[in-house]
Coordinates of C-alpha atoms in Angstrom, one line a residue:
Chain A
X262 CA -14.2 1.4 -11.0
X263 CA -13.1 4.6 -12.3
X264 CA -16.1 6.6 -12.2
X265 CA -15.4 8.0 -8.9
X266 CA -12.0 9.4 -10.2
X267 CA -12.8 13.3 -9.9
X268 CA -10.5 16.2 -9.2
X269 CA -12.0 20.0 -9.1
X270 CA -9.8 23.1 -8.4
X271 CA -10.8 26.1 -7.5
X272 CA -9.3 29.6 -6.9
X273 CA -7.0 27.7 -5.7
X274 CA -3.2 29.8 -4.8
X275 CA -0.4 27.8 -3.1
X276 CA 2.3 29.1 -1.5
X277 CA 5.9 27.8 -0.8
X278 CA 7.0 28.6 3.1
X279 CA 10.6 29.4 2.4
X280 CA 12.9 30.0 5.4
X281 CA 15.4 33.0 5.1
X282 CA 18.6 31.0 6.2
X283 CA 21.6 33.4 6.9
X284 CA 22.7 34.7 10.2
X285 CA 21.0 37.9 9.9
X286 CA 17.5 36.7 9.5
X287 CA 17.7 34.6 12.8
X288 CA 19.3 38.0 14.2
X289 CA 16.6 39.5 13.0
X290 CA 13.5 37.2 14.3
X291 CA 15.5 37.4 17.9
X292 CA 15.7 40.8 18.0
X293 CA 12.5 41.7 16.8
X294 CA 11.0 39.1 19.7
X295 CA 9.6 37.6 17.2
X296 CA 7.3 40.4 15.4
X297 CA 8.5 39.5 12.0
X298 CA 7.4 36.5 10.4
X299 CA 9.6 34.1 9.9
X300 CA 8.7 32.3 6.6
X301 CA 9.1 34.1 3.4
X302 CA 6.0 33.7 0.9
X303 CA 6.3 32.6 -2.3
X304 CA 3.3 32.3 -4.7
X305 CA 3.8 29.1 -6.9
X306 CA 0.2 29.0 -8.3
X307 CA -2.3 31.6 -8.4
X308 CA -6.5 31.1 -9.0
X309 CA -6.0 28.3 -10.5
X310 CA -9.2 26.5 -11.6
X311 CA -10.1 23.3 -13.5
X312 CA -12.5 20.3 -13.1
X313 CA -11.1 17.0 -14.5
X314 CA -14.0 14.3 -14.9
X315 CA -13.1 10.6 -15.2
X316 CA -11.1 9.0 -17.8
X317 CA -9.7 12.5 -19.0
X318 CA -6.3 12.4 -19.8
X319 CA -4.8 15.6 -19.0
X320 CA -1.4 16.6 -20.4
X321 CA 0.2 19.8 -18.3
X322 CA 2.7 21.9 -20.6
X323 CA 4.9 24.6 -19.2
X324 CA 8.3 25.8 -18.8
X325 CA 10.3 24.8 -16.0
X326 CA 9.1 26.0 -12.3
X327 CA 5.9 27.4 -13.4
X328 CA 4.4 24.8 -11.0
X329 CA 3.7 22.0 -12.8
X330 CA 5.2 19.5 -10.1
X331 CA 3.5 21.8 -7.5
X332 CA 0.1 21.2 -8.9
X333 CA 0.7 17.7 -9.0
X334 CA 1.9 17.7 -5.6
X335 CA -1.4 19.3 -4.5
X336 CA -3.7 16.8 -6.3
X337 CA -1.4 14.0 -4.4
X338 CA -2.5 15.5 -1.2
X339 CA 1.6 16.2 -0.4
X340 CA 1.1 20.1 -0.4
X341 CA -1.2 21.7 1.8
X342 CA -0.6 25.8 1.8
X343 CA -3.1 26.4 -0.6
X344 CA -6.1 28.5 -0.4
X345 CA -8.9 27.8 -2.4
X346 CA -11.1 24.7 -2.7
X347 CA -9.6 21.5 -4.0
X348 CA -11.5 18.3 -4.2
X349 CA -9.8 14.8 -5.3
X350 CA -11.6 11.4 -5.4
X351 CA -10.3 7.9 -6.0
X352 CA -6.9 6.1 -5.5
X353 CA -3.9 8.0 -6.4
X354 CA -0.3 6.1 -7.8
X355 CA 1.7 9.2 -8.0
X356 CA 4.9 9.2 -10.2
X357 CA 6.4 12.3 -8.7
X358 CA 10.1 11.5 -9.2
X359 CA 12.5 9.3 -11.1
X360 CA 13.4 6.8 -8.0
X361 CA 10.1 7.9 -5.7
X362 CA 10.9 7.0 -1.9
X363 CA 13.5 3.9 -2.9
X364 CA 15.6 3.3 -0.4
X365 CA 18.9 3.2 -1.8
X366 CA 20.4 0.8 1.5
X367 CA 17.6 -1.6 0.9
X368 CA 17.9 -3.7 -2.3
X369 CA 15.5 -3.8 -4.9
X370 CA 13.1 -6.7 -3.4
X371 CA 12.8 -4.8 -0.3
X372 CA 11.6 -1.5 -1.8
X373 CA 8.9 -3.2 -4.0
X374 CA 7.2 -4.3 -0.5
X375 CA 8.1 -1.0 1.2
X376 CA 7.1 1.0 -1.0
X377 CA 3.6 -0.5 -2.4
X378 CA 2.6 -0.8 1.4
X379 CA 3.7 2.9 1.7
X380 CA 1.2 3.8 -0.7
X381 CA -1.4 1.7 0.6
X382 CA -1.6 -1.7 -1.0
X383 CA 0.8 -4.0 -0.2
X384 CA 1.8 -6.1 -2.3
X385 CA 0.8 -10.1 -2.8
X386 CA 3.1 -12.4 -3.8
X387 CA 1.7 -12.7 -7.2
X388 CA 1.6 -8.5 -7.4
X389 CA 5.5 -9.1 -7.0
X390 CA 6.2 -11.4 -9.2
X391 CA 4.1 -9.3 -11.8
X392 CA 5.9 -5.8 -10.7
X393 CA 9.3 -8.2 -11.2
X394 CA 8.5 -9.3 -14.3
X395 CA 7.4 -5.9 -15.5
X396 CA 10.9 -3.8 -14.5
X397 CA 12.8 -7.0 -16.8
X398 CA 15.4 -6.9 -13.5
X399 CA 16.7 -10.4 -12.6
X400 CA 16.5 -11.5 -9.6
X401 CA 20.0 -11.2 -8.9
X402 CA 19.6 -7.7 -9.3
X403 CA 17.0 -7.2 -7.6
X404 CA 18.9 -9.3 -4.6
X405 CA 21.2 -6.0 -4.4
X406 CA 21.3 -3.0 -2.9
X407 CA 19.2 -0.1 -4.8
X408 CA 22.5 2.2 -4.1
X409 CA 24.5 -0.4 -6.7
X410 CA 22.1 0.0 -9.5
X411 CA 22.3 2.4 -12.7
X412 CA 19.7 5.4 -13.2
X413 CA 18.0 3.8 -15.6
X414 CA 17.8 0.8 -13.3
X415 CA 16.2 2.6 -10.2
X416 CA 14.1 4.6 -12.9
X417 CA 12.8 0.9 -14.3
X418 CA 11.9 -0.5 -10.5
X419 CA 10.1 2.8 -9.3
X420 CA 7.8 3.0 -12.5
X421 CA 7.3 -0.8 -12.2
X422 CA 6.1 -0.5 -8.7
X423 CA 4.0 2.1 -9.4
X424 CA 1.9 1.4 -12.5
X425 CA 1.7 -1.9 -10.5
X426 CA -2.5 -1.8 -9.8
X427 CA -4.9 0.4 -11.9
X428 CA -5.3 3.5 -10.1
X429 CA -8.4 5.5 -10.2
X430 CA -5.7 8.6 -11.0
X431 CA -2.7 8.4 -12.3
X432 CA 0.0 11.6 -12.0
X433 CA 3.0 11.2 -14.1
X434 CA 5.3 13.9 -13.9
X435 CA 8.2 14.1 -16.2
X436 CA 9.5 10.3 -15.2
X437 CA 9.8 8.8 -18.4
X438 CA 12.7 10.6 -19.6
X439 CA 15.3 7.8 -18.4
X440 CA 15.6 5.0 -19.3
X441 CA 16.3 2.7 -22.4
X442 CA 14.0 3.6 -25.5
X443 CA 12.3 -0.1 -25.3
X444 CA 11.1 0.6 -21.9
X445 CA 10.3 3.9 -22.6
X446 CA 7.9 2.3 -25.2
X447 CA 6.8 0.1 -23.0
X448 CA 6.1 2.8 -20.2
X449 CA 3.6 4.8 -22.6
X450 CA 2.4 1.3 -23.5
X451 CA 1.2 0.7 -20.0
X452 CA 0.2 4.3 -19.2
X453 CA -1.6 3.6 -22.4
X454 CA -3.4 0.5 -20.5
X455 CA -4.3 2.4 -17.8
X456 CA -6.3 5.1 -19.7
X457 CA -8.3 2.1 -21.9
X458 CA -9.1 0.9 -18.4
X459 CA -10.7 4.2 -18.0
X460 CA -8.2 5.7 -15.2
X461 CA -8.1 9.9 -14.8
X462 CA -4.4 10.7 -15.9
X463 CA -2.3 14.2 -15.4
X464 CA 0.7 13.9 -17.3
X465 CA 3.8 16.4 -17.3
X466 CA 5.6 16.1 -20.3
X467 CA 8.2 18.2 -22.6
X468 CA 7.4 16.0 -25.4
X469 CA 5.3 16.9 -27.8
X470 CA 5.0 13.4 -29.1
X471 CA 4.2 12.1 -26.1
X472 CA 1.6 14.3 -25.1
X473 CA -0.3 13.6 -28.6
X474 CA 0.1 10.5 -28.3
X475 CA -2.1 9.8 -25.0
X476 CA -3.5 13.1 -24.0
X477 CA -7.1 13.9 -24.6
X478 CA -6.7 17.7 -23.2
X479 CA -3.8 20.2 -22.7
X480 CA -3.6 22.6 -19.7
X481 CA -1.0 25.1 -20.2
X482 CA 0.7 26.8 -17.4
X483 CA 2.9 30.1 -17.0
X484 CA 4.3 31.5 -14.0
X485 CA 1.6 29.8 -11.6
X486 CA -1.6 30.6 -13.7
X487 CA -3.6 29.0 -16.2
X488 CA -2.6 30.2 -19.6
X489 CA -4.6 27.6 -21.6
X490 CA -7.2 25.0 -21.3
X491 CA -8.5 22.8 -23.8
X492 CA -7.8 21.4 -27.1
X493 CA -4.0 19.1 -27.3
X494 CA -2.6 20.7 -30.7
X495 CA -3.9 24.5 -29.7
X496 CA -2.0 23.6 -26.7
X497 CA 1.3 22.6 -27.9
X498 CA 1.2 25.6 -29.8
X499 CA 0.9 27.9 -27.2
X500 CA 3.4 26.1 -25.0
X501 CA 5.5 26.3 -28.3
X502 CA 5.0 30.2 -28.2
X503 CA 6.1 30.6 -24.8
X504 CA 9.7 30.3 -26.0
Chain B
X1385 CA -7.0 2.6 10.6
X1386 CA -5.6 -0.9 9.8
X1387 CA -3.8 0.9 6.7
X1388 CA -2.2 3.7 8.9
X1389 CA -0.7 0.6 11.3
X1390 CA 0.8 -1.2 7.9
X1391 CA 2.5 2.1 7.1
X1392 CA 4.3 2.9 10.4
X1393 CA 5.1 -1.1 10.6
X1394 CA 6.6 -1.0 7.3
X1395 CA 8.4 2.3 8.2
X1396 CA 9.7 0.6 11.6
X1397 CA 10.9 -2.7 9.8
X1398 CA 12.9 -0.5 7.2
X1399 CA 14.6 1.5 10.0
X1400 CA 15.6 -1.2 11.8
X1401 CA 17.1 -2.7 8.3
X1402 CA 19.0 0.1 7.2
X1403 CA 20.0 0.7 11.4
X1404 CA 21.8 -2.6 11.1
X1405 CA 22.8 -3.5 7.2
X1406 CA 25.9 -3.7 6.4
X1407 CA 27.3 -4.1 10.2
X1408 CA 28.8 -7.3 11.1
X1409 CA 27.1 -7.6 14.5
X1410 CA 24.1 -5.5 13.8
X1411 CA 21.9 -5.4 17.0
X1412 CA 24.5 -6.4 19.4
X1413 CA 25.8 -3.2 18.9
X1414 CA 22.9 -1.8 21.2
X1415 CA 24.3 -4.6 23.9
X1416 CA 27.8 -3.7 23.0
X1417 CA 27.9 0.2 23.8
X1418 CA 26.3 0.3 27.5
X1419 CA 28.8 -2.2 28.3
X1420 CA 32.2 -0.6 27.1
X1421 CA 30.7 2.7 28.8
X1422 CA 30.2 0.7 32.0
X1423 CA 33.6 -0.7 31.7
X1424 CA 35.3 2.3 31.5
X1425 CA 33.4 4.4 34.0
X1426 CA 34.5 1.2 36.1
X1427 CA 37.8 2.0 35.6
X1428 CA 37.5 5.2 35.8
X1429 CA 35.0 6.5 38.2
X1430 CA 34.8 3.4 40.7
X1431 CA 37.5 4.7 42.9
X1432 CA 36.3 8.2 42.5
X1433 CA 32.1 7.2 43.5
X1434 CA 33.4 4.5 46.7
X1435 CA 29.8 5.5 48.2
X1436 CA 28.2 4.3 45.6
X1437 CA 27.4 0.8 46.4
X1438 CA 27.2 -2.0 43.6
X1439 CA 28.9 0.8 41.1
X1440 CA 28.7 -1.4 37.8
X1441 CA 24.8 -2.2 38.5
X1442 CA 24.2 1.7 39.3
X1443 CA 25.7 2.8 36.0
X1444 CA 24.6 0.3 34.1
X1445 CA 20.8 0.9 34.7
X1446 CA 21.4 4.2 34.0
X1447 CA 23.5 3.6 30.6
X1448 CA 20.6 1.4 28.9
X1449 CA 17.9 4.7 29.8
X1450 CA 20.6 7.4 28.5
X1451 CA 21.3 5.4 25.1
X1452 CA 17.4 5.0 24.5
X1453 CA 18.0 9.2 25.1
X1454 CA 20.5 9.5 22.9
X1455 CA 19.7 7.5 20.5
X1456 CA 16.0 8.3 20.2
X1457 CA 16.1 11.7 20.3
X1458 CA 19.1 11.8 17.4
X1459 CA 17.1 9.2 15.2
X1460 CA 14.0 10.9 15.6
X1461 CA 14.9 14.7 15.2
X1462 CA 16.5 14.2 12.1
X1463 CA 13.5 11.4 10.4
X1464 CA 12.1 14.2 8.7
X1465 CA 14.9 14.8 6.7
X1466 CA 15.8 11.6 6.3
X1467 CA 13.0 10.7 4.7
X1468 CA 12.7 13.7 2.9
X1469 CA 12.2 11.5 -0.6
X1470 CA 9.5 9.7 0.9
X1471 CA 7.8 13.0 1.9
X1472 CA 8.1 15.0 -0.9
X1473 CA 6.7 11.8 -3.2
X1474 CA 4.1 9.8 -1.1
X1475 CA 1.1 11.1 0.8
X1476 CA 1.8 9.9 4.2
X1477 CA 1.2 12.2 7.6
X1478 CA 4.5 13.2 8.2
X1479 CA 4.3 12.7 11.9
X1480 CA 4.1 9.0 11.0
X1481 CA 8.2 9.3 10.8
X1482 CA 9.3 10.3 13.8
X1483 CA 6.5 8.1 15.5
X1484 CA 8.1 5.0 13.7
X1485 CA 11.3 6.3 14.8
X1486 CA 10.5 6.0 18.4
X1487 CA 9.1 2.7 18.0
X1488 CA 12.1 1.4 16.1
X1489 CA 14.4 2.4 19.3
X1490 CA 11.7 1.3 21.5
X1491 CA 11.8 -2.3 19.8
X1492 CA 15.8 -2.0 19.5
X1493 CA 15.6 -1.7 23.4
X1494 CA 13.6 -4.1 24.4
X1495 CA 15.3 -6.9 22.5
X1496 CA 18.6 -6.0 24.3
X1497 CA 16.4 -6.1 27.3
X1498 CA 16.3 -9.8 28.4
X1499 CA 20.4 -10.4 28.1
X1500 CA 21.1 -7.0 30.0
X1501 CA 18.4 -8.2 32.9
X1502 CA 20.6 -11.7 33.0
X1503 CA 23.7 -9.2 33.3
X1504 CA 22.2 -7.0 36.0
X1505 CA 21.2 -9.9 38.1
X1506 CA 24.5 -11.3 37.4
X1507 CA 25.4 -8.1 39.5
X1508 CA 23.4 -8.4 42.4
X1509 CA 19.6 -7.4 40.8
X1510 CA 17.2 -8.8 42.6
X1511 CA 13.9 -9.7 40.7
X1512 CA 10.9 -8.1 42.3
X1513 CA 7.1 -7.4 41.1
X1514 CA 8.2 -3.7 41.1
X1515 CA 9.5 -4.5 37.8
X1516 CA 6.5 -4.0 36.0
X1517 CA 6.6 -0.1 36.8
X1518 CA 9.3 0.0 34.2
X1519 CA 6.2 -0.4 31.4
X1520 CA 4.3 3.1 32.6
X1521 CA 8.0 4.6 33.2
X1522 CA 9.0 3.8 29.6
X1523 CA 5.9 5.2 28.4
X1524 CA 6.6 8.0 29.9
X1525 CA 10.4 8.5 28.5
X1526 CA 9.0 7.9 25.1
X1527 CA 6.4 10.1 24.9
X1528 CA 8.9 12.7 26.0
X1529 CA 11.5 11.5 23.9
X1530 CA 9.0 11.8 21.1
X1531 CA 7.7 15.2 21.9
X1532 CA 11.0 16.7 22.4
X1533 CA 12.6 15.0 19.5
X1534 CA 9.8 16.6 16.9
X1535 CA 10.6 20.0 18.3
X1536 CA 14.3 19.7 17.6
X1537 CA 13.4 17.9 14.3
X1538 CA 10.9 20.6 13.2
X1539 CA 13.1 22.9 13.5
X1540 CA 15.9 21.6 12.7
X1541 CA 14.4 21.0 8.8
X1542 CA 14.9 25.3 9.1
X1543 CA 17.7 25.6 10.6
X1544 CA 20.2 22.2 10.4
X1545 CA 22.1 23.9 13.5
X1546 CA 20.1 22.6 15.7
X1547 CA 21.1 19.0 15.3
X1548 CA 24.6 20.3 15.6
X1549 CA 23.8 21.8 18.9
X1550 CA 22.4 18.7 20.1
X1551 CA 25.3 16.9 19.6
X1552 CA 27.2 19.0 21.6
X1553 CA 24.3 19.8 24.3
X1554 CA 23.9 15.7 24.7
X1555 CA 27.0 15.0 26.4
X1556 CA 26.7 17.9 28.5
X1557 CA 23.0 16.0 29.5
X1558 CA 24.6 13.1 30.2
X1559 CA 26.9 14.3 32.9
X1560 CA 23.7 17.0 34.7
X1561 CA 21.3 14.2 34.4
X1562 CA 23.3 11.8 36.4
X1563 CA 24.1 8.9 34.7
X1564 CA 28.0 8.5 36.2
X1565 CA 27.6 9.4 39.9
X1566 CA 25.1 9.4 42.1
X1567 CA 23.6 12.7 43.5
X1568 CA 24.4 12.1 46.9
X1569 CA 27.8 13.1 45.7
X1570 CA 26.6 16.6 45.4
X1571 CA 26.4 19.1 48.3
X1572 CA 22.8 19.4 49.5
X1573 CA 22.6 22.8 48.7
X1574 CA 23.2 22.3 45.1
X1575 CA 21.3 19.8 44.3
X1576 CA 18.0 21.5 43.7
X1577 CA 20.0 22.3 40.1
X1578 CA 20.7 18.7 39.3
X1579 CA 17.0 18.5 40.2
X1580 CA 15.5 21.0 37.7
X1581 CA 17.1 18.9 34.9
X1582 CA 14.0 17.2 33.9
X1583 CA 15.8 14.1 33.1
X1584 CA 17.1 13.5 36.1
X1585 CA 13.7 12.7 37.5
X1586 CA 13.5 9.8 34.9
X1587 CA 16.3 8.5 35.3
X1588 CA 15.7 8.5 39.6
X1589 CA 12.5 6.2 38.4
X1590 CA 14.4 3.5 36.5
X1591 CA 17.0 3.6 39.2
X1592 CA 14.4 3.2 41.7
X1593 CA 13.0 0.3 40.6
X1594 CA 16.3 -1.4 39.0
X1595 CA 18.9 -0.7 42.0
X1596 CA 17.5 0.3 44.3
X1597 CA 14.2 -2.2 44.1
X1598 CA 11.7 0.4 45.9
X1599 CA 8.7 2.4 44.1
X1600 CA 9.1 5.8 42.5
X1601 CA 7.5 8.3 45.4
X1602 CA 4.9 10.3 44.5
X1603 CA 7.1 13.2 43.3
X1604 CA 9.1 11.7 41.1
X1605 CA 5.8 10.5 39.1
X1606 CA 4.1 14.3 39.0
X1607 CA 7.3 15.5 37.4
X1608 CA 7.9 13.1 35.0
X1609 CA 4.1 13.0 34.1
X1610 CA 4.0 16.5 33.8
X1611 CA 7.6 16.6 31.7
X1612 CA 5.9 14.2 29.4
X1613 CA 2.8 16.0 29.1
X1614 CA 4.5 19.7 28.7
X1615 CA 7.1 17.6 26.3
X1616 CA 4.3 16.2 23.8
X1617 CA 2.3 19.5 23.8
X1618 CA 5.3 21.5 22.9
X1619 CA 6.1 19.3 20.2
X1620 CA 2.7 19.3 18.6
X1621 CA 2.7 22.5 18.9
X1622 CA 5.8 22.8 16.9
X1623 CA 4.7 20.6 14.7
X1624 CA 1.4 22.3 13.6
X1625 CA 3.2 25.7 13.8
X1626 CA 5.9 24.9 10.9
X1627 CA 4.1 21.9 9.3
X1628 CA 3.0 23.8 6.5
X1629 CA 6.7 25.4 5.1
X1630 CA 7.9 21.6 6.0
X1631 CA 7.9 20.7 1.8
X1632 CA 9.7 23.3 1.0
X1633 CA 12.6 23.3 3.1
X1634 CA 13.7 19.1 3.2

């Protein structure tokens, strides 16, 4: 099923369309009858090239805003301001935030169907009882309002609903860092799961452990480039360096 | 095809769950409104419009059409924000939000529709075949509703003053449009301004058919086609223009 899972970059330089706020700008852009631009450019990656084939399991190591999210983003499809060729195949369950798209007025039940039919599968009623079981919410919980539960709550019911199918690639970025150590275990245990299944995984981490663990391949980022590609332990230790 | 359908469904039954949760009488509230605005522009302008004959049937066809304004176009403007989360996290074409946005008014509207058509006929509406014009005419108010809405919402994701201008700019619609008095109120050689308001040409068509039971003349229908056209072209031009800093600045 996997074997179709495929993502190549290349050359590829995104860009974040950042609006000058402030009075002056605007006064600016009127005055100007619109001569200046009004977006402000900011590089987030640069030539950034890399072929993933299936079942690689790809851990992504950088500081903060180097554009490790941003990367992700553009494999999801979510950003489109890049230049440069980028080719992604297979079903995508992207784990982009802690609390992805909940709705906090809607209670828990109601986001598992919203949500899983937002990303294109809605769920059965067996899929629901499985993505219940999995979070360990009870049902009285679940009967509530999202906007009433802890962090580590919300944090259980989004990763529940989204390791909920096998995907063909799996983006985890950064997600696992709440919640309870038990179901952080079982979190890697499932990610785990997926990978034996022979899913494509990008994985944004800070821990070392974690990224030995389940990674077969590091990619190291700084300041929008590639810094490193290859082997995991080379590339702790130049994300260890970068400090 | 069928997948894209599921997603604006799902996004239209959430909207109309979060429009109503927690409120004690939750879609009445649509019913509610119009009539506490007719009641009081009753009481207050009835004396003031005598000429206007069957006053609380005039108003109130116009009241229904300038909520489905108001509320569409302040719904819809700010869905992009409002679903920033969703955005930034799921790969959806983002137009899908202010699309569902329409539709959830839309719906909202045409469930209050059947008690406010017992109400109006309570006040002296007479059914007639003409009624069926109200379909093309509400496809027309939506698909302006929707253009003009993703130009204020685009650019209101830049700049957040726009929604606050609206607010301030939609009252002043309500009274140039002519929902309150009727324009025969107005000198005849000032009413070419009322008449440059787009909306009131809209608003002429609903009245037509609900008050005063005839069919929209030929003019009326050019200008609100056009309106709608030049409405949904300016918004996907907006929308194209500004799609691509639209991440960065939810």
């Amino acid at each position: 099923m996997s074997d179709k899972a495929h993502i190549v970059f290349e050359n590829v330089s995104l860009y974040y369309y950042t609006f000058d706020q402030g009075i002056n700008s605007v006064k600016d852009y009127v005055l100007k009858l619109g001569f200046v631009k009004p977006f402000v450019k900011r590089k987030v990656l640069e030539q950034v090239s890399f072929e993933v084939k299936p079942g690689e399991v790809v851990g992504i190591l950088g500081k903060n805003g180097t554009g490790k999210s941003s990367l992700l983003k553009c494999v999801a499809g979510i950003l489109k301001s890049y230049h440069g060729k980028v080719e992604v195949e297979g079903r995508i369950a992207p784990m982009l935030a802690i609390g992805a798209g909940i709705e906090m007025e809607l209670t828990g039940l109601e986001n598992i169907k919203l949500i899983t039919s937002l990303m294109g599968v809605p769920a059965s009623r067996e899929k629901i009882d499985e993505i219940i079981a999995f979070s360990e919410l009870s049902i009285e919980d679940l009967k509530r309002q999202v906007k009433t539960y802890s962090t580590g709550m919300i944090s259980r019911l989004s990763f529940s609903i989204a390791v909920s199918e096998n995907p063909d690639i799996l983006l985890v970025d950064e997600v696992l860092a709440v919640g309870d150590s038990g179901f952080q275990e079982k979190c890697m245990k499932r990610i785990n799961d997926i990978k034996e299944a022979g899913s494509t995984i990008l994985f944004v981490s800070h821990s070392p452990d974690d990224v030995r663990n389940i990674c077969t391949r590091t990619i190291c980022i700084d300041r929008g480039r590639i810094v490193f590609d290859g082997d995991v332990e080379a590339g702790l230790e130049v994300y260890r360096k970068q400090f | 095809m069928s997948r894209n359908r599921s997603i604006i469904k799902n996004l239209v039954v959430k909207e109309l769950k979060l429009k109503y949760k927690q409120s004690m009488l939750g879609f009445l509230w649509s019913m509610i409104t119009p009539l506490v605005f007719m009641a009081i522009f009753n009481f207050v302008f009835s004396l003031a419009f005598m000429d206007i004959e069957n006053y609380s049937l005039f108003v109130l066809t116009g009241l229904i059409f300038w909520q489905l304004f108001s509320n569409t176009t302040n719904q819809t403007m700010q869905s992009f924000i409002r679903n920033g989360a969703i955005i930034k996290t799921i790969q959806i074409p983002i137009h899908f939000f202010p699309l569902a946005s329409v539709i959830t008014e839309l719906v909202g509207l045409l469930i209050s529709f059947v008690p406010f058509m017992i109400l109006m006929m309570f006040f002296g509406l007479e059914f007639s075949w003409h009624f069926i014009l109200l379909i093309p005419i509400l496809a027309l108010f939506s698909v302006m509703c929707y253009g003009l809405s993703v130009f204020l919402g685009m650019l209101n994701v830049y700049l957040r003053d726009i929604s606050i201008l609206w607010n301030t700019v939609n009252p002043a619609l309500f009274y140039l449009s002519p929902i309150a008095y009727s324009i025969a109120i107005i000198p005849p050689e000032y009413r070419v301004y009322i008449k440059l308001n787009p909306l009131y040409h809209y608003f002429q068509a609903f009245r037509d058919v609900l008050y005063s039971n005839s069919i929209p003349e030929l003019n009326t229908w050019i200008y609100i086609s056009l309106t709608s056209l030049v409405a949904w072209v300016l918004g996907k031009w907006t929308f194209v223009k500004l799609e691509k800093g639209i991440i960065s600045n939810i």
